[in-house]
Coordinates of C-alpha atoms in Angstrom, one line a residue:
M900 CA 65.4 -31.6 86.3
A901 CA 63.0 -29.3 88.1
T902 CA 59.4 -30.4 88.5
A903 CA 56.6 -27.8 88.6
A904 CA 54.4 -28.0 91.7
R905 CA 50.7 -28.5 90.9
T906 CA 48.3 -26.1 92.5
P907 CA 44.9 -27.6 93.4
V908 CA 42.1 -26.2 91.3
G909 CA 40.5 -23.2 92.9
E910 CA 43.3 -22.4 95.4
G911 CA 45.0 -19.1 95.3
T912 CA 42.4 -17.6 93.0
G913 CA 39.8 -14.9 93.2
P914 CA 36.2 -15.5 94.5
L915 CA 34.7 -15.9 91.0
D916 CA 37.4 -18.4 90.0
R917 CA 36.7 -20.3 93.3
L918 CA 33.0 -20.5 92.4
R919 CA 33.8 -21.6 88.9
A920 CA 36.2 -24.3 90.2
L921 CA 33.5 -25.6 92.6
H922 CA 31.0 -25.7 89.8
R923 CA 33.3 -27.5 87.5
E924 CA 34.2 -30.1 90.2
G925 CA 30.5 -30.6 91.1
R926 CA 31.1 -29.4 94.6
L927 CA 29.2 -26.2 94.6
A928 CA 26.2 -27.5 96.6
H929 CA 28.6 -29.1 99.2
A930 CA 30.5 -25.9 99.6
Y931 CA 27.4 -23.6 99.6
P932 CA 28.2 -22.1 103.1
E933 CA 31.2 -20.5 101.5
V934 CA 29.1 -18.7 98.9
P935 CA 27.9 -15.6 100.9
G936 CA 31.5 -14.7 101.8
L937 CA 32.7 -15.1 98.2
L938 CA 29.8 -13.0 96.9
A939 CA 30.4 -10.3 99.6
E940 CA 33.9 -10.0 98.3
L941 CA 32.7 -9.7 94.7
A942 CA 30.1 -7.1 95.6
S943 CA 32.8 -4.9 97.2
T944 CA 34.5 -4.5 93.8
G945 CA 31.5 -2.7 92.2
D946 CA 31.0 1.0 91.7
P947 CA 29.1 2.1 94.8
A948 CA 27.2 4.7 92.8
G949 CA 26.4 2.3 89.9
P950 CA 25.1 -1.2 89.1
P951 CA 26.5 -4.3 91.0
A952 CA 29.8 -5.6 90.0
P953 CA 29.7 -7.6 86.7
D954 CA 31.5 -10.5 88.4
L955 CA 28.6 -10.7 90.9
V956 CA 26.2 -11.2 88.1
R957 CA 28.5 -13.8 86.5
A958 CA 28.5 -15.6 89.8
G959 CA 24.7 -15.5 89.8
Q960 CA 24.7 -17.3 86.4
L961 CA 26.6 -20.2 88.0
L962 CA 24.4 -20.3 91.0
A963 CA 21.3 -20.2 89.0
R964 CA 22.2 -23.6 87.4
L965 CA 22.4 -25.1 90.9
D966 CA 19.4 -27.2 91.9
P967 CA 18.1 -25.9 95.3
G968 CA 17.3 -29.5 96.2
E969 CA 21.0 -30.4 96.0
V970 CA 21.9 -27.6 98.4
L971 CA 19.2 -28.6 100.9
A972 CA 20.3 -32.2 100.7
E973 CA 23.8 -31.1 101.8
H974 CA 22.7 -28.3 104.2
P975 CA 19.1 -28.8 105.4
G976 CA 19.1 -25.7 107.4
T977 CA 19.6 -23.4 104.5
D978 CA 17.0 -20.6 104.4
V979 CA 15.0 -20.9 101.2
F980 CA 13.4 -17.8 99.7
T981 CA 10.7 -18.4 97.1
V982 CA 10.1 -15.8 94.4
A983 CA 7.5 -15.8 91.6
V984 CA 8.3 -13.4 88.8
T985 CA 5.9 -12.0 86.1
G986 CA 6.1 -8.9 84.0
H987 CA 5.4 -7.1 80.7
S988 CA 8.7 -7.6 78.9
T989 CA 11.6 -10.0 78.6
L990 CA 13.0 -10.5 82.1
S991 CA 15.6 -13.2 81.5
G992 CA 18.3 -10.8 82.7
L993 CA 16.8 -10.8 86.2
T994 CA 17.5 -14.4 87.1
A995 CA 21.3 -14.2 87.6
P996 CA 21.5 -11.0 89.7
L997 CA 18.5 -12.0 91.7
T998 CA 20.1 -15.4 92.5
A999 CA 23.4 -13.7 93.5
E1000 CA 21.8 -11.0 95.6
L1001 CA 19.8 -13.4 97.7
A1002 CA 22.7 -15.8 98.0
R1003 CA 25.0 -13.2 99.4
H1004 CA 22.5 -12.6 102.2
G1005 CA 22.3 -16.3 103.0
L1006 CA 19.0 -17.0 101.1
L1007 CA 18.7 -19.8 98.6
L1008 CA 16.4 -18.7 95.7
R1009 CA 13.6 -20.9 94.5
A1010 CA 12.3 -19.1 91.5
H1011 CA 9.1 -19.4 89.4
S1012 CA 8.9 -17.3 86.2
G1013 CA 5.7 -16.6 84.3
D1014 CA 5.3 -16.4 80.5
F1015 CA 6.3 -13.3 78.5
G1016 CA 3.8 -10.5 79.0
S1017 CA 1.6 -12.5 81.3
W1018 CA 1.5 -10.0 84.2
F1019 CA -2.2 -9.2 84.0
R1020 CA -3.2 -12.9 83.7
D1021 CA -0.9 -13.9 86.5
L1022 CA -2.3 -11.3 88.9
Q1023 CA -5.9 -11.9 87.9
D1024 CA -5.7 -15.8 88.2
T1025 CA -5.5 -16.8 91.9
G1026 CA -4.3 -20.2 90.7
S1027 CA -1.1 -18.8 89.2
E1028 CA 2.4 -19.2 90.7
L1029 CA 2.1 -15.7 92.1
Y1030 CA -0.5 -17.0 94.5
A1031 CA 1.1 -20.3 95.1
A1032 CA 1.5 -21.3 98.7
G1033 CA 5.0 -20.6 100.0
A1034 CA 5.8 -17.7 97.7
D1035 CA 7.6 -15.1 99.8
L1036 CA 7.6 -12.4 97.1
A1037 CA 5.6 -12.0 93.9
L1038 CA 7.5 -9.7 91.6
C1039 CA 5.4 -7.9 88.9
V1040 CA 8.0 -6.0 86.8
L1041 CA 6.4 -3.4 84.6
D1042 CA 7.7 -0.7 82.2
A1043 CA 6.4 2.4 80.5
H1044 CA 5.2 0.4 77.5
V1045 CA 2.2 -0.9 79.5
V1046 CA 0.8 2.7 79.0
F1047 CA 2.4 3.8 75.7
D1048 CA 1.5 0.6 73.8
E1049 CA -2.2 1.4 74.4
L1050 CA -2.1 5.0 73.0
P1051 CA -3.7 5.9 69.7
H1052 CA -1.5 7.0 66.8
P1053 CA -0.8 9.9 66.9
W1054 CA -1.3 10.6 70.6
L1055 CA -1.7 13.7 72.8
V1056 CA -0.9 14.2 76.5
A1057 CA -4.6 13.9 77.2
D1058 CA -4.5 10.3 75.8
V1059 CA -1.6 9.5 78.1
E1060 CA -3.5 10.9 81.1
R1061 CA -6.6 8.8 80.3
V1062 CA -4.7 5.5 79.7
A1063 CA -2.4 6.0 82.7
A1064 CA -5.4 6.7 85.0
A1065 CA -7.1 3.5 83.8
K1066 CA -3.9 1.5 84.1
L1067 CA -3.3 2.8 87.7
A1068 CA -6.9 1.8 88.6
L1069 CA -6.3 -1.7 87.1
I1070 CA -3.0 -2.2 88.9
G1071 CA -4.6 -1.0 92.2
S1072 CA -7.5 -3.5 91.9
L1073 CA -5.1 -6.3 91.1
A1074 CA -3.0 -5.4 94.1
E1075 CA -6.1 -5.6 96.3
R1076 CA -6.8 -9.0 94.8
Y1077 CA -3.3 -10.2 95.6
V1078 CA -3.6 -8.9 99.2
A1079 CA -6.9 -10.7 99.6
H1080 CA -5.8 -14.1 98.1
G1081 CA -2.0 -14.2 98.0
G1082 CA 0.3 -15.3 100.8
G1083 CA 3.5 -13.2 100.2
T1084 CA 4.4 -9.7 99.5
L1085 CA 3.6 -8.2 96.1
V1086 CA 6.4 -6.1 94.6
L1087 CA 5.5 -3.4 92.0
N1088 CA 7.7 -0.7 90.6
T1089 CA 7.4 2.8 89.2
L1090 CA 7.8 3.2 85.4
P1091 CA 10.7 5.4 84.2
L1092 CA 9.7 7.9 81.5
Q1093 CA 12.2 7.6 78.7
R1094 CA 13.5 10.5 76.7
S1095 CA 12.4 8.8 73.5
H1096 CA 8.8 9.1 74.7
A1097 CA 9.0 12.7 75.8
R1098 CA 10.8 13.9 72.7
R1099 CA 8.0 12.8 70.5
L1100 CA 6.3 15.9 71.7
V1101 CA 7.8 18.9 69.9
D1102 CA 6.6 21.7 72.2
A1103 CA 8.0 22.4 75.7
G1104 CA 4.5 22.9 77.2
S1105 CA 3.3 19.4 76.2
R1106 CA 6.5 17.9 77.5
A1107 CA 6.0 19.6 80.8
R1108 CA 2.4 18.4 81.0
L1109 CA 3.5 14.8 80.2
G1110 CA 6.1 15.0 83.0
I1111 CA 3.3 16.0 85.4
V1112 CA 1.0 13.3 84.3
W1113 CA 3.7 10.7 84.5
R1114 CA 4.9 11.7 87.9
E1115 CA 1.3 11.6 89.2
F1116 CA 0.9 8.1 87.8
N1117 CA 4.1 6.9 89.5
A1118 CA 3.1 8.7 92.8
G1119 CA -0.2 6.7 92.6
L1120 CA 1.8 3.5 92.3
L1121 CA 3.9 4.4 95.3
R1122 CA 0.7 5.1 97.3
L1123 CA -0.3 1.5 96.9
A1124 CA 2.5 0.5 99.3
A1125 CA 1.2 3.0 101.8
A1126 CA -2.3 1.5 101.5
H1127 CA -1.4 -2.2 101.8
D1128 CA 0.9 -3.9 104.3
R1129 CA 1.8 -6.6 101.8
V1130 CA 2.5 -4.4 98.8
H1131 CA 6.0 -3.0 98.2
V1132 CA 6.8 -0.5 95.4
I1133 CA 10.4 0.0 94.2
D1134 CA 11.1 3.4 92.7
L1135 CA 13.0 2.7 89.5
D1136 CA 13.8 6.4 88.8
P1137 CA 16.7 6.7 91.2
L1138 CA 18.0 3.3 90.1
A1139 CA 17.9 4.4 86.4
A1140 CA 19.7 7.6 87.3
S1141 CA 22.6 5.7 88.8
C1142 CA 22.6 2.4 86.9
G1143 CA 22.6 3.7 83.3
P1144 CA 20.0 3.7 80.5
V1145 CA 16.6 2.2 81.1
S1146 CA 17.0 0.0 78.1
E1147 CA 19.2 -0.6 75.0
P1148 CA 17.2 0.4 71.8
R1149 CA 18.2 -2.7 69.7
L1150 CA 17.4 -5.2 72.4
A1151 CA 14.1 -3.3 73.2
A1152 CA 13.1 -3.4 69.5
Y1153 CA 14.1 -6.9 68.6
A1154 CA 13.9 -8.9 71.9
K1155 CA 11.4 -6.9 73.9
V1156 CA 14.0 -6.3 76.6
L1157 CA 12.4 -3.1 77.8
L1158 CA 14.4 -2.9 81.0
G1159 CA 18.2 -3.3 80.6
D1160 CA 20.4 -5.8 82.4
E1161 CA 22.1 -3.1 84.5
L1162 CA 18.8 -1.7 85.7
L1163 CA 17.6 -5.2 86.4
S1164 CA 20.7 -5.9 88.4
C1165 CA 20.1 -2.8 90.5
Y1166 CA 16.4 -3.9 90.9
A1167 CA 17.7 -7.3 92.1
R1168 CA 19.9 -5.6 94.7
E1169 CA 16.8 -3.8 96.0
I1170 CA 14.9 -7.1 96.2
G1171 CA 17.8 -8.6 98.2
H1172 CA 17.4 -5.7 100.7
L1173 CA 13.7 -6.4 100.9
A1174 CA 14.1 -10.1 101.3
R1175 CA 16.6 -9.6 104.1
G1176 CA 14.3 -7.3 105.9
L1177 CA 11.3 -9.7 105.5
R1178 CA 13.5 -12.4 107.1
G1179 CA 14.3 -10.1 110.0
R1180 CA 18.0 -9.9 109.0
A1181 CA 18.3 -6.1 109.1
K1182 CA 21.4 -5.0 110.8
K1183 CA 21.2 -3.0 114.0
V1184 CA 24.6 -1.5 114.7
L1185 CA 26.9 0.6 112.5
V1186 CA 30.5 0.5 113.8
V1187 CA 32.8 3.0 112.2
D1188 CA 36.6 3.6 112.2
L1189 CA 37.8 7.2 112.8
D1190 CA 41.0 8.1 111.0
N1191 CA 40.4 8.7 107.3
T1192 CA 36.9 7.3 107.8
L1193 CA 35.0 9.7 110.0
W1194 CA 37.6 12.5 109.6
D1195 CA 40.4 13.4 107.3
G1196 CA 43.8 12.6 108.9
I1197 CA 45.3 10.5 111.5
L1198 CA 44.7 11.7 115.0
G1199 CA 47.8 10.1 116.6
D1200 CA 50.1 11.6 113.9
D1201 CA 48.4 14.9 113.0
G1202 CA 46.9 15.9 116.4
A1203 CA 43.4 17.3 116.8
E1204 CA 44.4 20.5 114.9
G1205 CA 45.5 18.4 111.9
I1206 CA 42.3 16.5 111.3
A1207 CA 39.2 17.8 109.4
A1208 CA 35.6 17.1 108.7
A1209 CA 34.9 20.6 107.3
T1210 CA 36.8 23.7 106.2
T1211 CA 38.8 21.8 103.5
Y1212 CA 37.7 20.2 100.3
R1213 CA 38.5 16.7 101.5
G1214 CA 37.3 17.5 105.0
E1215 CA 33.9 18.5 103.7
A1216 CA 33.5 15.0 102.1
F1217 CA 34.1 13.5 105.6
G1218 CA 31.6 15.9 107.0
R1219 CA 29.0 14.6 104.5
F1220 CA 29.8 11.1 105.6
Q1221 CA 29.3 12.0 109.3
K1222 CA 25.9 13.5 108.5
A1223 CA 24.9 10.3 106.6
V1224 CA 25.9 8.2 109.6
G1225 CA 24.0 10.6 111.9
Q1226 CA 20.9 10.3 109.7
L1227 CA 21.0 6.5 110.2
G1228 CA 21.5 7.0 113.9
A1229 CA 18.4 9.2 114.1
Q1230 CA 16.3 6.3 112.8
G1231 CA 17.3 3.8 115.4
V1232 CA 20.6 2.4 114.0
L1233 CA 23.0 2.1 116.9
L1234 CA 26.3 3.8 116.3
A1235 CA 29.6 2.7 117.7
V1236 CA 33.3 3.4 117.2
C1237 CA 36.1 0.9 116.7
S1238 CA 39.4 2.7 116.3
K1239 CA 43.1 2.1 116.9
N1240 CA 43.7 5.3 118.9
D1241 CA 44.2 6.4 122.5
R1242 CA 40.7 6.8 124.1
E1243 CA 41.1 10.2 125.7
P1244 CA 42.2 12.1 122.6
V1245 CA 39.3 10.5 120.7
L1246 CA 36.8 11.6 123.3
K1247 CA 38.2 15.1 123.3
V1248 CA 37.8 15.4 119.5
L1249 CA 34.2 14.1 119.7
R1250 CA 33.4 16.5 122.5
D1251 CA 35.2 19.7 121.4
H1252 CA 36.4 19.7 117.7
P1253 CA 34.5 22.3 115.8
D1254 CA 34.3 20.2 112.6
M1255 CA 32.4 17.2 114.1
A1256 CA 28.8 16.7 113.0
L1257 CA 28.8 13.6 115.4
R1258 CA 29.5 13.9 119.1
E1259 CA 30.2 11.5 121.9
S1260 CA 26.6 11.3 122.8
D1261 CA 25.7 9.9 119.4
F1262 CA 27.5 6.7 120.0
V1263 CA 26.3 3.9 122.3
R1264 CA 29.9 2.4 122.5
I1265 CA 33.3 3.9 121.8
N1266 CA 36.2 1.3 121.6
A1267 CA 39.3 3.3 121.0
N1268 CA 42.4 1.2 121.9
W1269 CA 45.2 -0.8 120.2
D1270 CA 43.6 -4.2 120.4
P1271 CA 42.7 -6.2 117.2
K1272 CA 39.5 -4.9 115.7
D1273 CA 37.8 -8.2 115.4
G1274 CA 38.1 -8.6 119.2
N1275 CA 36.8 -5.1 119.6
L1276 CA 33.8 -5.9 117.5
L1277 CA 33.1 -8.9 119.6
D1278 CA 33.3 -6.7 122.7
I1279 CA 30.8 -4.2 121.2
A1280 CA 28.3 -6.9 120.3
Q1281 CA 28.6 -8.5 123.8
R1282 CA 28.2 -5.1 125.6
L1283 CA 25.1 -4.5 123.6
N1284 CA 23.8 -8.0 124.1
L1285 CA 23.6 -8.6 120.4
G1286 CA 25.1 -11.1 118.0
V1287 CA 27.9 -10.1 115.7
D1288 CA 25.5 -10.6 112.8
S1289 CA 23.8 -7.4 113.9
L1290 CA 26.9 -5.4 113.1
V1291 CA 28.0 -3.4 110.0
F1292 CA 31.7 -2.4 110.1
A1293 CA 33.0 0.5 108.0
D1294 CA 36.7 1.1 107.6
D1295 CA 39.1 2.5 105.1
S1296 CA 41.8 0.0 105.8
A1297 CA 41.9 -3.0 103.5
F1298 CA 43.8 -5.0 106.1
E1299 CA 41.2 -4.3 108.9
C1300 CA 38.3 -5.1 106.5
G1301 CA 40.0 -8.3 105.4
L1302 CA 40.7 -9.3 109.0
V1303 CA 37.1 -8.8 110.1
A1304 CA 35.7 -10.5 107.0
R1305 CA 37.8 -13.6 107.6
S1306 CA 37.4 -13.9 111.4
L1307 CA 33.9 -12.6 111.8
P1308 CA 32.1 -13.5 108.5
A1309 CA 28.7 -12.7 110.0
V1310 CA 29.7 -9.0 110.2
A1311 CA 28.8 -7.0 107.1
V1312 CA 31.9 -5.1 106.0
V1313 CA 31.8 -1.8 104.2
R1314 CA 35.1 -1.4 102.5
L1315 CA 35.9 2.3 102.2
D1316 CA 39.1 3.6 100.5
D1317 CA 41.1 6.8 100.1
E1318 CA 38.3 8.6 98.2
P1319 CA 36.0 10.1 100.9
A1320 CA 33.6 11.4 98.2
L1321 CA 32.4 7.8 97.8
H1322 CA 32.1 7.0 101.5
V1323 CA 28.4 7.8 101.6
E1324 CA 27.6 5.7 98.5
R1325 CA 29.6 2.8 99.8
L1326 CA 27.8 2.9 103.1
L1327 CA 24.3 3.1 101.7
A1328 CA 24.8 0.8 98.7
D1329 CA 23.5 -2.3 100.4
G1330 CA 20.7 -1.0 102.5
W1331 CA 21.9 -3.0 105.5
F1332 CA 19.5 -1.3 107.9
D1333 CA 16.4 -1.3 105.7
V1334 CA 13.2 -2.4 107.6
P1335 CA 9.6 -2.7 106.4
E1336 CA 8.5 0.2 108.6
L1337 CA 10.1 2.5 111.2
T1338 CA 8.5 2.3 114.6
A1339 CA 8.4 4.8 117.5
E1340 CA 10.7 2.4 119.4
D1341 CA 13.3 2.6 116.6
R1342 CA 13.6 6.4 116.9
V1343 CA 14.4 6.2 120.6
R1344 CA 16.5 3.0 120.5
A1345 CA 19.9 4.7 120.9
E1346 CA 18.7 6.6 124.0
Q1347 CA 17.4 3.3 125.5
Y1348 CA 20.7 1.7 125.0
R1349 CA 22.5 4.6 126.6
T1350 CA 20.3 4.3 129.7
D1351 CA 21.4 0.7 129.9
A1352 CA 24.8 2.0 131.0
A1353 CA 23.1 3.4 134.1
R1354 CA 21.4 0.1 134.7
Q1355 CA 24.8 -1.6 134.4
D1356 CA 26.3 0.8 136.9
L1357 CA 23.4 -0.1 139.4
Q1358 CA 24.0 -3.8 138.8
E1359 CA 27.8 -3.5 139.4
S1360 CA 27.2 -1.5 142.6
A1361 CA 24.6 -4.0 144.0
G1362 CA 25.6 -6.7 146.3
S1363 CA 23.6 -9.4 144.5
M1364 CA 21.3 -9.9 141.5
E1365 CA 18.3 -9.8 143.9
E1366 CA 19.4 -6.5 145.3
Y1367 CA 19.9 -5.1 141.7
L1368 CA 16.5 -6.2 140.6
A1369 CA 14.8 -4.9 143.7
G1370 CA 16.4 -1.5 143.1
L1371 CA 15.6 -1.5 139.4
G1372 CA 11.9 -1.1 140.0
V1373 CA 10.7 -3.2 137.0
R1374 CA 7.1 -2.4 135.8
V1375 CA 5.5 -4.6 133.2
S1376 CA 2.3 -4.0 131.2
F1377 CA 0.9 -7.1 129.5
S1378 CA -2.2 -6.8 127.4
P1379 CA -3.6 -7.3 123.8
V1380 CA -1.8 -5.5 121.1
R1381 CA -3.3 -2.1 120.0
E1382 CA -3.6 -0.9 116.5
H1383 CA -0.6 1.5 116.6
E1384 CA 1.6 -1.4 118.0
I1385 CA 1.1 -3.8 115.1
A1386 CA 4.2 -2.7 113.2
R1387 CA 6.3 -3.0 116.3
V1388 CA 5.0 -6.5 117.1
S1389 CA 5.8 -7.6 113.6
Q1390 CA 9.3 -6.1 113.9
V1391 CA 9.8 -8.0 117.2
T1392 CA 9.0 -11.3 115.5
L1393 CA 11.3 -10.5 112.6
R1394 CA 14.3 -9.2 114.5
T1395 CA 14.3 -11.2 117.8
N1396 CA 16.4 -14.4 117.6
Q1397 CA 17.7 -15.2 121.0
F1398 CA 14.5 -15.2 123.1
N1399 CA 12.2 -16.5 120.4
L1400 CA 10.7 -19.9 121.2
T1401 CA 9.8 -20.8 117.6
T1402 CA 11.4 -18.1 115.4
E1403 CA 8.2 -17.8 113.3
R1404 CA 8.3 -14.5 111.5
L1405 CA 5.2 -12.4 111.1
Q1406 CA 4.5 -9.5 108.7
Q1407 CA 2.1 -6.7 109.8
A1408 CA -0.7 -8.3 107.8
D1409 CA -0.1 -11.6 109.7
V1410 CA -0.3 -9.8 113.0
R1411 CA -3.5 -8.1 112.0
A1412 CA -5.0 -11.4 110.8
L1413 CA -4.3 -13.0 114.2
L1414 CA -5.9 -10.1 116.0
D1415 CA -9.0 -10.5 113.9
S1416 CA -9.2 -14.3 114.3
P1417 CA -11.5 -15.9 116.9
G1418 CA -9.7 -17.8 119.6
R1419 CA -6.4 -16.0 119.1
L1420 CA -4.7 -13.7 121.5
V1421 CA -1.7 -11.4 120.6
L1422 CA -0.4 -10.0 123.8
A1423 CA 2.2 -7.2 124.0
I1424 CA 4.8 -7.0 126.7
R1425 CA 5.8 -3.4 127.6
S1426 CA 8.3 -2.6 130.3
A1427 CA 9.7 0.3 132.3
D1428 CA 11.9 0.9 135.3
R1429 CA 13.4 3.6 137.4
F1430 CA 15.6 4.7 134.5
G1431 CA 12.8 5.1 132.0
E1432 CA 10.5 3.4 129.5
N1433 CA 11.7 0.4 127.5
G1434 CA 8.7 0.4 125.2
L1435 CA 7.2 -2.7 123.6
V1436 CA 9.8 -5.4 124.3
G1437 CA 8.1 -8.6 123.5
A1438 CA 4.9 -10.6 122.7
V1439 CA 3.1 -13.8 123.5
L1440 CA 0.9 -15.4 120.9
I1441 CA -1.9 -17.8 122.1
S1442 CA -4.5 -20.0 120.5
I1443 CA -7.6 -21.1 122.5
D1444 CA -9.7 -24.1 121.3
E1445 CA -13.3 -23.7 120.6
G1446 CA -14.5 -25.0 123.9
G1447 CA -11.8 -23.1 125.9
G1448 CA -10.6 -26.2 127.6
S1449 CA -7.1 -26.0 126.1
W1450 CA -4.8 -23.1 125.4
R1451 CA -1.6 -23.2 123.3
I1452 CA 1.2 -20.8 123.5
D1453 CA 2.2 -20.5 119.8
N1454 CA 5.2 -18.3 120.5
A1455 CA 6.8 -16.1 123.2
L1456 CA 9.4 -13.4 122.4
L1457 CA 11.4 -10.9 124.4
S1458 CA 14.0 -8.3 123.4
C1459 CA 17.5 -9.1 124.4
R1460 CA 17.7 -5.6 126.0
V1461 CA 15.5 -6.8 128.9
F1462 CA 16.9 -10.3 129.5
A1463 CA 17.4 -11.7 133.0
R1464 CA 14.8 -9.4 134.7
G1465 CA 12.1 -12.0 135.2
I1466 CA 9.7 -10.4 132.7
E1467 CA 9.1 -13.6 130.8
Q1468 CA 8.2 -15.5 134.0
A1469 CA 5.8 -12.7 135.1
C1470 CA 4.0 -12.7 131.8
L1471 CA 3.7 -16.5 131.3
A1472 CA 2.7 -16.9 134.9
A1473 CA -0.2 -14.5 134.2
V1474 CA -1.1 -16.5 131.0
L1475 CA -1.2 -19.8 133.0
R1476 CA -3.4 -18.3 135.8
Q1477 CA -5.7 -16.7 133.3
A1478 CA -6.1 -20.0 131.4
R1479 CA -7.0 -21.8 134.7
D1480 CA -9.4 -19.1 135.8
S1481 CA -11.1 -19.2 132.4
G1482 CA -11.8 -22.9 132.8
A1483 CA -9.0 -24.4 130.7
A1484 CA -7.6 -27.8 131.8
E1485 CA -4.2 -27.5 130.2
V1486 CA -1.9 -25.2 128.3
H1487 CA 0.4 -26.5 125.5
A1488 CA 3.6 -24.9 124.2
R1489 CA 6.5 -25.8 122.0
Y1490 CA 10.1 -24.9 121.5
R1491 CA 11.8 -25.1 118.1
P1492 CA 15.6 -25.0 118.4
T1493 CA 17.8 -22.7 116.3
A1494 CA 21.5 -21.7 116.4
K1495 CA 20.6 -18.6 118.5
N1496 CA 17.7 -19.5 120.8
R1497 CA 19.3 -22.4 122.8
R1498 CA 19.4 -20.3 126.0
V1499 CA 15.6 -20.5 126.2
R1500 CA 15.4 -24.3 125.9
G1501 CA 14.6 -24.7 129.6
L1502 CA 12.1 -21.9 129.9
Y1503 CA 8.9 -24.0 129.8
P1504 CA 10.2 -26.7 132.2
S1505 CA 11.3 -23.9 134.6
L1506 CA 7.6 -22.8 134.7
G1507 CA 6.1 -26.2 135.5
F1508 CA 5.6 -27.5 132.0
A1509 CA 6.2 -31.2 131.3
E1510 CA 7.8 -32.3 128.1
T1511 CA 5.5 -34.4 126.0
G1512 CA 7.5 -35.2 122.8
E1513 CA 10.1 -34.2 120.3
G1514 CA 9.5 -33.9 116.5
G1515 CA 11.9 -34.9 113.7
D1516 CA 13.1 -31.3 113.3
G1517 CA 13.9 -31.0 117.0
T1518 CA 10.7 -29.2 118.0
V1519 CA 9.9 -30.0 121.7
S1520 CA 6.3 -30.1 122.9
F1521 CA 5.2 -29.3 126.5
R1522 CA 2.0 -29.4 128.5
H1523 CA 1.0 -27.7 131.8
H1524 CA -1.8 -29.2 133.8
L1525 CA -2.6 -26.0 135.7
A1526 CA -2.5 -27.6 139.1
E1527 CA -2.4 -24.8 141.7
E1528 CA 0.9 -26.1 143.2
S1529 CA 2.6 -26.1 139.8
L1530 CA 1.6 -22.5 138.8
P1531 CA 4.6 -20.2 138.9
G1532 CA 4.3 -16.8 140.6
V1533 CA 5.2 -13.4 139.5
P1534 CA 8.7 -12.4 140.8
A1535 CA 8.4 -10.2 143.8
H1536 CA 10.5 -7.4 142.2
I1537 CA 8.1 -6.9 139.3
E1538 CA 5.0 -4.8 139.3
L1539 CA 2.8 -6.5 136.7
T1540 CA -0.4 -5.1 135.1
A1541 CA -2.1 -7.8 133.0
E1542 CA -5.2 -7.6 130.9
F1543 CA -6.6 -10.2 128.5
T1544 CA -9.4 -8.2 126.9
A1545 CA -8.6 -5.6 124.3
R1546 CA -9.1 -2.0 125.2
Q1547 CA -11.4 0.0 123.0
D1548 CA -9.2 3.0 122.2

């Protein structure tokens, strides 16, 4: 008699089934490192032009039942992200998608929810959860009823204008209060105007005036983000347009659910993008396939004359995708190619084909060969001196996407398909490259990486590293951060992982607060060489005790683009000498280890610091006694200009 084989629970099933099995078995906390990959697979099944996949929200319902303490007990290094939520209506539909969206970006949600309709009290009371220490985000979720519920009956457009102006002033004052007393980022949102409100006016002229008043009100909300570094405003209008109705009438009437579950799921996705950016996890490189991704057709089979990115209906869809890719590239996203093709035909198409909106010069790296794509992605990351977690990979092949997802789980995979009209939506759905603010350095980043090829040629032609550095002509400017550099310094702390001695992340408001604090120095590192300007590439943060007898280096950071040039030695040598010349007796420093900054473990000892202790979390403390014989010098190949007093400009 045949005996049926028993399949272990959770094996051979989809990602949601796997999560359910882990939850049933009580092993979800233990297996938490698997969660981001499972959620990434679920997210890829959604409509790129609509709300997140329903199964992703179902997964969030499971994860929301998980005690964050259990996860931390199993995996102490898990990144916890604390969110306090308040609002005007019922927001229970936000918890599950918010949990899932943060988890798929590697963030463990610790949530605090206010009472129904308590948004004003929570923002007014500096003792509320919104102001609690450790809250990364304070979400104040509002809807149009905060205005319409205060109108007289019956009402006119003039009444809406009056109430909306008062409400905008109130929200603005509460935002200022949060910025002054809160520690995180306050998230507001625009308020979609629903058809049921506008249609209560029977004449077209009144409806038009209402539209004007309402758009001016929402524009005022958006301006709050421009006025405050720690205020972010999510525009719900485009989300409502793509995610479905703002609310469901019966739930709105009976349960006060004034923002529907699908809209809240889209809102949660935006919060995930914001949280990732605040943690410095924005991606840096977009790697694209070519055949049926960047153009219609297969170059090896159809030849250059048989592919299209214009002139045909399908070709025009690929052309739109190329322009979207180029738009990202113009804002500092590095573009690269990973294609199974012969290199020379690919280069000829990128140089000469009349349909191409993207050309060879738009890419910092072109890997066109027949090697496995996961290996090519590793090569691209190594050539750019970046981790693979900086990469986003877009391909139409399910096999290639699956290969990369399995072998390089840190790479974000954009799974395209045979419908090119959806390529743009799939690429942009997850905001992989979103940053708090675009800096001047971002806009010229691609050109800076292209000049690195010339530096590499010089290095390969030099007889030794000393000869290479001498020929490079490195110039370094080291001085206090200026006002226009605050955004870039914040970005350096958020996005630098390898040469980051403590990996403490600073928002713009944090940098500005340090600049305004007595006894604190925030010094910017700027570099250039014979091939051009590198811009602001690092920073050193210093605390000086009240008497000046002791200095402490709170952190030192340097972009991976300028590693191995002696820049860090030059700047820290200047710090030590300035401390001694100012009368200090010692300089303290510390190093906190992470998975990515191990290469700088020996930096301080190499500069004459002595180790003084190690904490329970692995943080190592150092001290330099500033004896003349132990002070490091500036490398001979570097021309250093150092100032420690802020310029008045």
